[in-house]
PDB file of C-alpha atoms in Angstrom:
ATOM      1  CA  GLY O 227     -16.593   1.783   5.746  1.00  0.00           C
ATOM      2  CA  ALA O 228     -13.546  -0.247   4.688  1.00  0.00           C
ATOM      3  CA  VAL O 229     -11.554   0.005   7.900  1.00  0.00           C
ATOM      4  CA  VAL O 230      -8.559  -2.215   8.531  1.00  0.00           C
ATOM      5  CA  SER O 231      -6.898  -2.363  11.925  1.00  0.00           C
ATOM      6  CA  GLN O 232      -3.523  -3.687  12.988  1.00  0.00           C
ATOM      7  CA  HIS O 233      -2.285  -4.642  16.407  1.00  0.00           C
ATOM      8  CA  PRO O 234       0.099  -3.825  17.923  1.00  0.00           C
ATOM      9  CA  SER O 235       0.988  -0.489  16.392  1.00  0.00           C
ATOM     10  CA  ARG O 236       4.474  -0.644  17.798  1.00  0.00           C
ATOM     11  CA  VAL O 237       6.562  -3.440  19.293  1.00  0.00           C
ATOM     12  CA  ILE O 238      10.083  -3.618  20.619  1.00  0.00           C
ATOM     13  CA  CYS O 239      11.522  -7.045  21.282  1.00  0.00           C
ATOM     14  CA  LYS O 240      14.786  -8.804  21.971  1.00  0.00           C
ATOM     15  CA  SER O 241      16.643 -10.687  19.301  1.00  0.00           C
ATOM     16  CA  GLY O 242      15.516 -14.307  19.087  1.00  0.00           C
ATOM     17  CA  THR O 243      11.939 -13.753  20.203  1.00  0.00           C
ATOM     18  CA  SER O 244       8.830 -14.168  18.075  1.00  0.00           C
ATOM     19  CA  VAL O 245       6.342 -11.400  17.403  1.00  0.00           C
ATOM     20  CA  LYS O 246       2.757 -11.774  16.214  1.00  0.00           C
ATOM     21  CA  ILE O 247       0.990  -8.989  14.320  1.00  0.00           C
ATOM     22  CA  GLU O 248      -2.770  -9.062  13.771  1.00  0.00           C
ATOM     23  CA  CYS O 249      -4.626  -7.566  10.836  1.00  0.00           C
ATOM     24  CA  ARG O 250      -8.405  -7.232  10.963  1.00  0.00           C
ATOM     25  CA  SER O 251     -10.963  -5.965   8.483  1.00  0.00           C
ATOM     26  CA  LEU O 252     -13.530  -4.321  10.737  1.00  0.00           C
ATOM     27  CA  ASP O 253     -16.516  -3.736   8.502  1.00  0.00           C
ATOM     28  CA  PHE O 254     -16.093  -6.046   5.536  1.00  0.00           C
ATOM     29  CA  GLN O 255     -15.030  -9.576   4.772  1.00  0.00           C
ATOM     30  CA  ALA O 256     -11.699 -10.035   3.061  1.00  0.00           C
ATOM     31  CA  THR O 257     -11.048 -13.238   1.199  1.00  0.00           C
ATOM     32  CA  THR O 258      -7.542 -12.021   0.545  1.00  0.00           C
ATOM     33  CA  MET O 259      -5.143 -10.082   2.721  1.00  0.00           C
ATOM     34  CA  PHE O 260      -1.671  -8.887   1.848  1.00  0.00           C
ATOM     35  CA  TRP O 261       1.386  -8.290   3.979  1.00  0.00           C
ATOM     36  CA  TYR O 262       3.910  -5.622   3.073  1.00  0.00           C
ATOM     37  CA  ARG O 263       7.161  -4.396   4.475  1.00  0.00           C
ATOM     38  CA  GLN O 264       8.338  -0.823   4.169  1.00  0.00           C
ATOM     39  CA  PHE O 265      11.804   0.513   4.896  1.00  0.00           C
ATOM     40  CA  PRO O 266      12.358   4.226   5.561  1.00  0.00           C
ATOM     41  CA  LYS O 267      11.835   6.362   2.465  1.00  0.00           C
ATOM     42  CA  GLN O 268      11.072   3.268   0.411  1.00  0.00           C
ATOM     43  CA  SER O 269       7.885   2.030  -1.155  1.00  0.00           C
ATOM     44  CA  LEU O 270       5.902  -0.948   0.015  1.00  0.00           C
ATOM     45  CA  MET O 271       7.320  -4.367  -0.745  1.00  0.00           C
ATOM     46  CA  LEU O 272       4.836  -7.203  -0.970  1.00  0.00           C
ATOM     47  CA  MET O 273       5.846 -10.082   1.263  1.00  0.00           C
ATOM     48  CA  ALA O 274       2.969 -12.487   0.849  1.00  0.00           C
ATOM     49  CA  THR O 275      -0.610 -12.932  -0.248  1.00  0.00           C
ATOM     50  CA  SER O 276      -2.897 -14.620   2.236  1.00  0.00           C
ATOM     51  CA  ASN O 277      -6.128 -16.325   1.258  1.00  0.00           C
ATOM     52  CA  GLU O 278      -8.636 -17.370   3.880  1.00  0.00           C
ATOM     53  CA  GLY O 279      -8.423 -21.054   4.616  1.00  0.00           C
ATOM     54  CA  SER O 280      -5.376 -21.781   2.498  1.00  0.00           C
ATOM     55  CA  LYS O 281      -1.607 -21.399   2.620  1.00  0.00           C
ATOM     56  CA  ALA O 282      -0.091 -18.031   1.950  1.00  0.00           C
ATOM     57  CA  THR O 283       1.782 -17.323  -1.253  1.00  0.00           C
ATOM     58  CA  TYR O 284       5.171 -15.770  -0.562  1.00  0.00           C
ATOM     59  CA  GLU O 285       7.101 -13.451  -2.805  1.00  0.00           C
ATOM     60  CA  GLN O 286      10.537 -14.441  -3.983  1.00  0.00           C
ATOM     61  CA  GLY O 287      13.146 -13.923  -1.306  1.00  0.00           C
ATOM     62  CA  VAL O 288      10.702 -13.993   1.612  1.00  0.00           C
ATOM     63  CA  GLU O 289      11.314 -16.897   3.994  1.00  0.00           C
ATOM     64  CA  LYS O 290       8.029 -18.613   4.725  1.00  0.00           C
ATOM     65  CA  ASP O 291       9.429 -20.327   7.825  1.00  0.00           C
ATOM     66  CA  LYS O 292      10.471 -16.993   9.244  1.00  0.00           C
ATOM     67  CA  PHE O 293       7.334 -15.038   8.404  1.00  0.00           C
ATOM     68  CA  LEU O 294       4.423 -17.279   9.317  1.00  0.00           C
ATOM     69  CA  ILE O 295       1.067 -16.166   8.004  1.00  0.00           C
ATOM     70  CA  ASN O 296      -2.287 -17.468   9.133  1.00  0.00           C
ATOM     71  CA  HIS O 297      -5.614 -16.350   7.633  1.00  0.00           C
ATOM     72  CA  ALA O 298      -8.085 -18.234   9.770  1.00  0.00           C
ATOM     73  CA  SER O 299     -11.178 -16.160   9.068  1.00  0.00           C
ATOM     74  CA  LEU O 300     -12.528 -13.650   6.582  1.00  0.00           C
ATOM     75  CA  THR O 301     -11.682 -10.801   8.919  1.00  0.00           C
ATOM     76  CA  LEU O 302      -8.387 -11.816  10.495  1.00  0.00           C
ATOM     77  CA  SER O 303      -4.880 -12.542   9.267  1.00  0.00           C
ATOM     78  CA  THR O 304      -1.788 -12.810  11.421  1.00  0.00           C
ATOM     79  CA  LEU O 305       1.898 -12.442  10.628  1.00  0.00           C
ATOM     80  CA  THR O 306       4.372 -13.997  13.047  1.00  0.00           C
ATOM     81  CA  VAL O 307       7.998 -12.994  12.767  1.00  0.00           C
ATOM     82  CA  THR O 308       9.848 -15.947  14.250  1.00  0.00           C
ATOM     83  CA  SER O 309      13.248 -15.660  15.912  1.00  0.00           C
ATOM     84  CA  ALA O 310      13.385 -11.980  15.098  1.00  0.00           C
ATOM     85  CA  HIS O 311      16.736 -10.331  14.417  1.00  0.00           C
ATOM     86  CA  PRO O 312      17.672  -6.642  14.159  1.00  0.00           C
ATOM     87  CA  GLU O 313      17.528  -6.805  10.360  1.00  0.00           C
ATOM     88  CA  ASP O 314      13.819  -7.666  10.671  1.00  0.00           C
ATOM     89  CA  SER O 315      13.195  -4.237  12.136  1.00  0.00           C
ATOM     90  CA  SER O 316      10.818  -2.507   9.755  1.00  0.00           C
ATOM     91  CA  PHE O 317       7.333  -1.141   9.240  1.00  0.00           C
ATOM     92  CA  TYR O 318       4.902  -3.976   8.499  1.00  0.00           C
ATOM     93  CA  ILE O 319       1.611  -3.105   6.835  1.00  0.00           C
ATOM     94  CA  CYS O 320      -1.317  -5.322   5.940  1.00  0.00           C
ATOM     95  CA  SER O 321      -4.073  -4.694   3.464  1.00  0.00           C
ATOM     96  CA  ALA O 322      -7.419  -6.344   2.874  1.00  0.00           C
ATOM     97  CA  ASP O 323      -9.015  -6.817  -0.502  1.00  0.00           C
ATOM     98  CA  ARG O 324     -12.654  -5.783  -0.657  1.00  0.00           C
ATOM     99  CA  SER O 325     -13.028  -8.076  -3.602  1.00  0.00           C
ATOM    100  CA  SER O 326     -16.344  -6.925  -4.933  1.00  0.00           C
ATOM    101  CA  TYR O 327     -14.758  -3.565  -5.602  1.00  0.00           C
ATOM    102  CA  ASN O 328     -11.202  -4.770  -6.376  1.00  0.00           C
ATOM    103  CA  GLU O 329      -9.791  -2.340  -3.860  1.00  0.00           C
ATOM    104  CA  GLN O 330      -7.164  -2.810  -1.189  1.00  0.00           C
ATOM    105  CA  PHE O 331      -7.498  -1.009   2.108  1.00  0.00           C
ATOM    106  CA  PHE O 332      -4.489  -0.725   4.334  1.00  0.00           C
ATOM    107  CA  GLY O 333      -4.018  -1.020   8.042  1.00  0.00           C
ATOM    108  CA  PRO O 334      -2.141   1.660   9.993  1.00  0.00           C
ATOM    109  CA  GLY O 335       1.027  -0.416  10.129  1.00  0.00           C
ATOM    110  CA  THR O 336       3.138  -1.981  12.869  1.00  0.00           C
ATOM    111  CA  ARG O 337       6.588  -0.689  13.627  1.00  0.00           C
ATOM    112  CA  LEU O 338       8.829  -3.535  14.752  1.00  0.00           C
ATOM    113  CA  THR O 339      12.137  -2.825  16.431  1.00  0.00           C
ATOM    114  CA  VAL O 340      14.356  -5.775  17.283  1.00  0.00           C
ATOM    115  CA  LEU O 341      17.109  -5.013  19.739  1.00  0.00           C
TER     116      LEU O 341
ATOM    117  CA  GLN I 739      13.278  -0.869 -16.342  1.00  0.00           C
ATOM    118  CA  LYS I 740      11.091  -1.013 -13.275  1.00  0.00           C
ATOM    119  CA  GLU I 741       7.442  -1.842 -13.756  1.00  0.00           C
ATOM    120  CA  VAL I 742       6.302   1.429 -12.190  1.00  0.00           C
ATOM    121  CA  GLU I 743       8.338   4.635 -12.184  1.00  0.00           C
ATOM    122  CA  GLN I 744       7.535   7.554  -9.930  1.00  0.00           C
ATOM    123  CA  ASP I 745       9.656  10.601  -9.193  1.00  0.00           C
ATOM    124  CA  PRO I 746      10.336  10.522  -5.440  1.00  0.00           C
ATOM    125  CA  GLY I 747      10.630  14.313  -5.208  1.00  0.00           C
ATOM    126  CA  PRO I 748      10.565  15.992  -2.792  1.00  0.00           C
ATOM    127  CA  LEU I 749       8.073  18.419  -4.256  1.00  0.00           C
ATOM    128  CA  SER I 750       7.375  21.697  -2.469  1.00  0.00           C
ATOM    129  CA  VAL I 751       4.539  23.984  -3.501  1.00  0.00           C
ATOM    130  CA  PRO I 752       2.871  27.050  -1.953  1.00  0.00           C
ATOM    131  CA  GLU I 753      -0.570  26.705  -0.443  1.00  0.00           C
ATOM    132  CA  GLY I 754      -3.289  27.034  -3.076  1.00  0.00           C
ATOM    133  CA  ALA I 755      -1.149  25.729  -5.935  1.00  0.00           C
ATOM    134  CA  ILE I 756      -2.207  22.988  -8.304  1.00  0.00           C
ATOM    135  CA  VAL I 757      -0.112  19.876  -7.783  1.00  0.00           C
ATOM    136  CA  SER I 758       0.584  17.358 -10.513  1.00  0.00           C
ATOM    137  CA  LEU I 759       1.882  13.911  -9.601  1.00  0.00           C
ATOM    138  CA  ASN I 760       2.712  11.288 -12.198  1.00  0.00           C
ATOM    139  CA  CYS I 761       3.671   7.680 -12.741  1.00  0.00           C
ATOM    140  CA  THR I 762       4.682   5.731 -15.803  1.00  0.00           C
ATOM    141  CA  TYR I 763       4.509   1.995 -16.170  1.00  0.00           C
ATOM    142  CA  SER I 764       5.645  -0.683 -18.556  1.00  0.00           C
ATOM    143  CA  ASN I 765       3.200  -3.555 -18.027  1.00  0.00           C
ATOM    144  CA  SER I 766       0.377  -3.216 -20.531  1.00  0.00           C
ATOM    145  CA  ALA I 767      -1.673  -5.726 -18.514  1.00  0.00           C
ATOM    146  CA  PHE I 768      -2.324  -3.187 -15.760  1.00  0.00           C
ATOM    147  CA  GLN I 769      -5.984  -2.205 -15.736  1.00  0.00           C
ATOM    148  CA  TYR I 770      -6.636  -0.912 -12.235  1.00  0.00           C
ATOM    149  CA  PHE I 771      -4.950   2.291 -11.124  1.00  0.00           C
ATOM    150  CA  MET I 772      -4.900   3.760  -7.659  1.00  0.00           C
ATOM    151  CA  TRP I 773      -3.444   6.664  -5.764  1.00  0.00           C
ATOM    152  CA  TYR I 774      -2.681   6.339  -2.086  1.00  0.00           C
ATOM    153  CA  ARG I 775      -1.702   9.021   0.401  1.00  0.00           C
ATOM    154  CA  GLN I 776       0.634   8.050   3.211  1.00  0.00           C
ATOM    155  CA  TYR I 777       1.411  10.247   6.167  1.00  0.00           C
ATOM    156  CA  SER I 778       4.617   9.620   8.043  1.00  0.00           C
ATOM    157  CA  ARG I 779       4.532   6.392  10.072  1.00  0.00           C
ATOM    158  CA  LYS I 780       1.002   5.577   8.945  1.00  0.00           C
ATOM    159  CA  GLY I 781      -0.519   3.082   6.541  1.00  0.00           C
ATOM    160  CA  PRO I 782      -1.483   4.214   3.018  1.00  0.00           C
ATOM    161  CA  GLU I 783      -4.959   5.671   2.553  1.00  0.00           C
ATOM    162  CA  LEU I 784      -6.791   5.068  -0.708  1.00  0.00           C
ATOM    163  CA  LEU I 785      -7.517   8.376  -2.454  1.00  0.00           C
ATOM    164  CA  MET I 786      -8.543   7.503  -5.981  1.00  0.00           C
ATOM    165  CA  TYR I 787      -9.363   4.327  -7.842  1.00  0.00           C
ATOM    166  CA  THR I 788      -9.715   4.134 -11.608  1.00  0.00           C
ATOM    167  CA  TYR I 789     -10.388   1.283 -13.945  1.00  0.00           C
ATOM    168  CA  SER I 790      -8.857   1.503 -17.436  1.00  0.00           C
ATOM    169  CA  SER I 791      -8.406   4.858 -19.175  1.00  0.00           C
ATOM    170  CA  GLY I 792     -10.120   8.130 -18.441  1.00  0.00           C
ATOM    171  CA  ASN I 793     -10.564  10.773 -15.774  1.00  0.00           C
ATOM    172  CA  LYS I 794     -12.082  10.619 -12.337  1.00  0.00           C
ATOM    173  CA  GLU I 795     -12.758  13.576 -10.075  1.00  0.00           C
ATOM    174  CA  ASP I 796     -13.377  13.607  -6.342  1.00  0.00           C
ATOM    175  CA  GLY I 797     -13.432  16.986  -4.670  1.00  0.00           C
ATOM    176  CA  ARG I 798     -10.039  18.631  -5.108  1.00  0.00           C
ATOM    177  CA  PHE I 799      -8.518  15.467  -6.581  1.00  0.00           C
ATOM    178  CA  THR I 800      -8.537  14.380 -10.224  1.00  0.00           C
ATOM    179  CA  ALA I 801      -7.007  11.143 -11.460  1.00  0.00           C
ATOM    180  CA  GLN I 802      -6.159  10.625 -15.107  1.00  0.00           C
ATOM    181  CA  VAL I 803      -5.162   7.428 -16.848  1.00  0.00           C
ATOM    182  CA  ASP I 804      -3.725   7.276 -20.356  1.00  0.00           C
ATOM    183  CA  LYS I 805      -3.191   3.619 -21.152  1.00  0.00           C
ATOM    184  CA  SER I 806      -1.897   4.346 -24.645  1.00  0.00           C
ATOM    185  CA  SER I 807       1.012   6.269 -23.113  1.00  0.00           C
ATOM    186  CA  LYS I 808       1.178   4.100 -19.964  1.00  0.00           C
ATOM    187  CA  TYR I 809       0.963   7.248 -17.901  1.00  0.00           C
ATOM    188  CA  ILE I 810      -1.182   8.162 -14.926  1.00  0.00           C
ATOM    189  CA  SER I 811      -1.576  11.446 -13.088  1.00  0.00           C
ATOM    190  CA  LEU I 812      -3.060  12.828  -9.916  1.00  0.00           C
ATOM    191  CA  PHE I 813      -3.953  16.503  -9.738  1.00  0.00           C
ATOM    192  CA  ILE I 814      -4.625  18.294  -6.475  1.00  0.00           C
ATOM    193  CA  ARG I 815      -6.351  21.667  -6.737  1.00  0.00           C
ATOM    194  CA  ASP I 816      -6.158  24.382  -4.097  1.00  0.00           C
ATOM    195  CA  SER I 817      -3.497  22.445  -2.227  1.00  0.00           C
ATOM    196  CA  GLN I 818      -3.511  22.668   1.554  1.00  0.00           C
ATOM    197  CA  PRO I 819      -0.779  22.120   4.148  1.00  0.00           C
ATOM    198  CA  SER I 820      -2.735  19.054   5.260  1.00  0.00           C
ATOM    199  CA  ASP I 821      -2.035  17.556   1.811  1.00  0.00           C
ATOM    200  CA  SER I 822       1.634  17.270   2.773  1.00  0.00           C
ATOM    201  CA  ALA I 823       2.348  13.553   2.610  1.00  0.00           C
ATOM    202  CA  THR I 824       3.845  10.906   0.376  1.00  0.00           C
ATOM    203  CA  TYR I 825       1.675   9.965  -2.585  1.00  0.00           C
ATOM    204  CA  LEU I 826       1.984   6.455  -3.948  1.00  0.00           C
ATOM    205  CA  CYS I 827       0.650   5.296  -7.259  1.00  0.00           C
ATOM    206  CA  ALA I 828      -0.341   1.652  -7.481  1.00  0.00           C
ATOM    207  CA  MET I 829      -1.692  -0.551 -10.204  1.00  0.00           C
ATOM    208  CA  SER I 830      -2.772  -4.093 -10.807  1.00  0.00           C
ATOM    209  CA  ALA I 831      -3.726  -6.473 -13.559  1.00  0.00           C
ATOM    210  CA  ASP I 832      -6.596  -8.879 -13.625  1.00  0.00           C
ATOM    211  CA  SER I 833      -5.085 -11.938 -11.990  1.00  0.00           C
ATOM    212  CA  GLY I 834      -8.019 -14.071 -13.042  1.00  0.00           C
ATOM    213  CA  ALA I 835      -8.219 -15.405  -9.495  1.00  0.00           C
ATOM    214  CA  GLY I 836     -10.384 -12.612  -8.136  1.00  0.00           C
ATOM    215  CA  SER I 837      -7.575 -11.007  -6.184  1.00  0.00           C
ATOM    216  CA  TYR I 838      -5.319  -8.247  -7.336  1.00  0.00           C
ATOM    217  CA  GLN I 839      -1.712  -7.793  -6.318  1.00  0.00           C
ATOM    218  CA  LEU I 840      -0.640  -4.200  -6.378  1.00  0.00           C
ATOM    219  CA  THR I 841       2.572  -2.878  -7.845  1.00  0.00           C
ATOM    220  CA  PHE I 842       3.578   0.395  -6.233  1.00  0.00           C
ATOM    221  CA  GLY I 843       5.604   3.350  -7.316  1.00  0.00           C
ATOM    222  CA  LYS I 844       8.253   4.594  -4.895  1.00  0.00           C
ATOM    223  CA  GLY I 845       6.076   7.495  -3.803  1.00  0.00           C
ATOM    224  CA  THR I 846       6.420  11.266  -4.191  1.00  0.00           C
ATOM    225  CA  LYS I 847       6.920  13.294  -1.055  1.00  0.00           C
ATOM    226  CA  LEU I 848       4.840  16.476  -1.225  1.00  0.00           C
ATOM    227  CA  SER I 849       5.140  19.502   1.026  1.00  0.00           C
ATOM    228  CA  VAL I 850       2.568  22.304   0.828  1.00  0.00           C
ATOM    229  CA  ILE I 851       3.994  25.454   2.347  1.00  0.00           C
ATOM    230  CA  PRO I 852       1.540  27.824   4.105  1.00  0.00           C
TER     231      PRO I 852
END
């Protein structure tokens, strides 16, 4: 149990386009999902905390108008990178909180490359 | 001082060795301690989860938490080449809102040489 999926696993896009990444908890309901960004050889940096049915809470320095997060159901959260630029190229990872156990389970990540 | 300190390595050991990975932290509010394994270009995989101080064993893996010293460890016995990965420690405090933000260490890159 406790499987989290992400789609797509890899995306290459042109500068100025928007990219949507989906995060799904497949076998449990997740009231809270988290979005992280990871640069090569670096640890995970929390971008935002997403609660089902409410607005996401963004970490300091993360532009909420650029990284749109929607958590419409207990099993799905989406991150949209709007007007992507090459500096947005990174590995984006979501996690879902299986709250009754206070554990976070991570998706496989999405590698975004902006040309 | 960063909240969580972890030696990034790299750490190379021969197959069969006992591996010791460690993290120190400064926030005394942390109560939940986790170890994740991350293979290259993959998401982290939860290995061990411990609440408060003490030891927890799962197969070849043992997690130790010493809250008095603010020090946590992960031991891997009989290490295998398939254990080669980056190991991330993570911890969280009770947010009081039922959801727990994790603070990660930088990760230690481990290579087990056949």
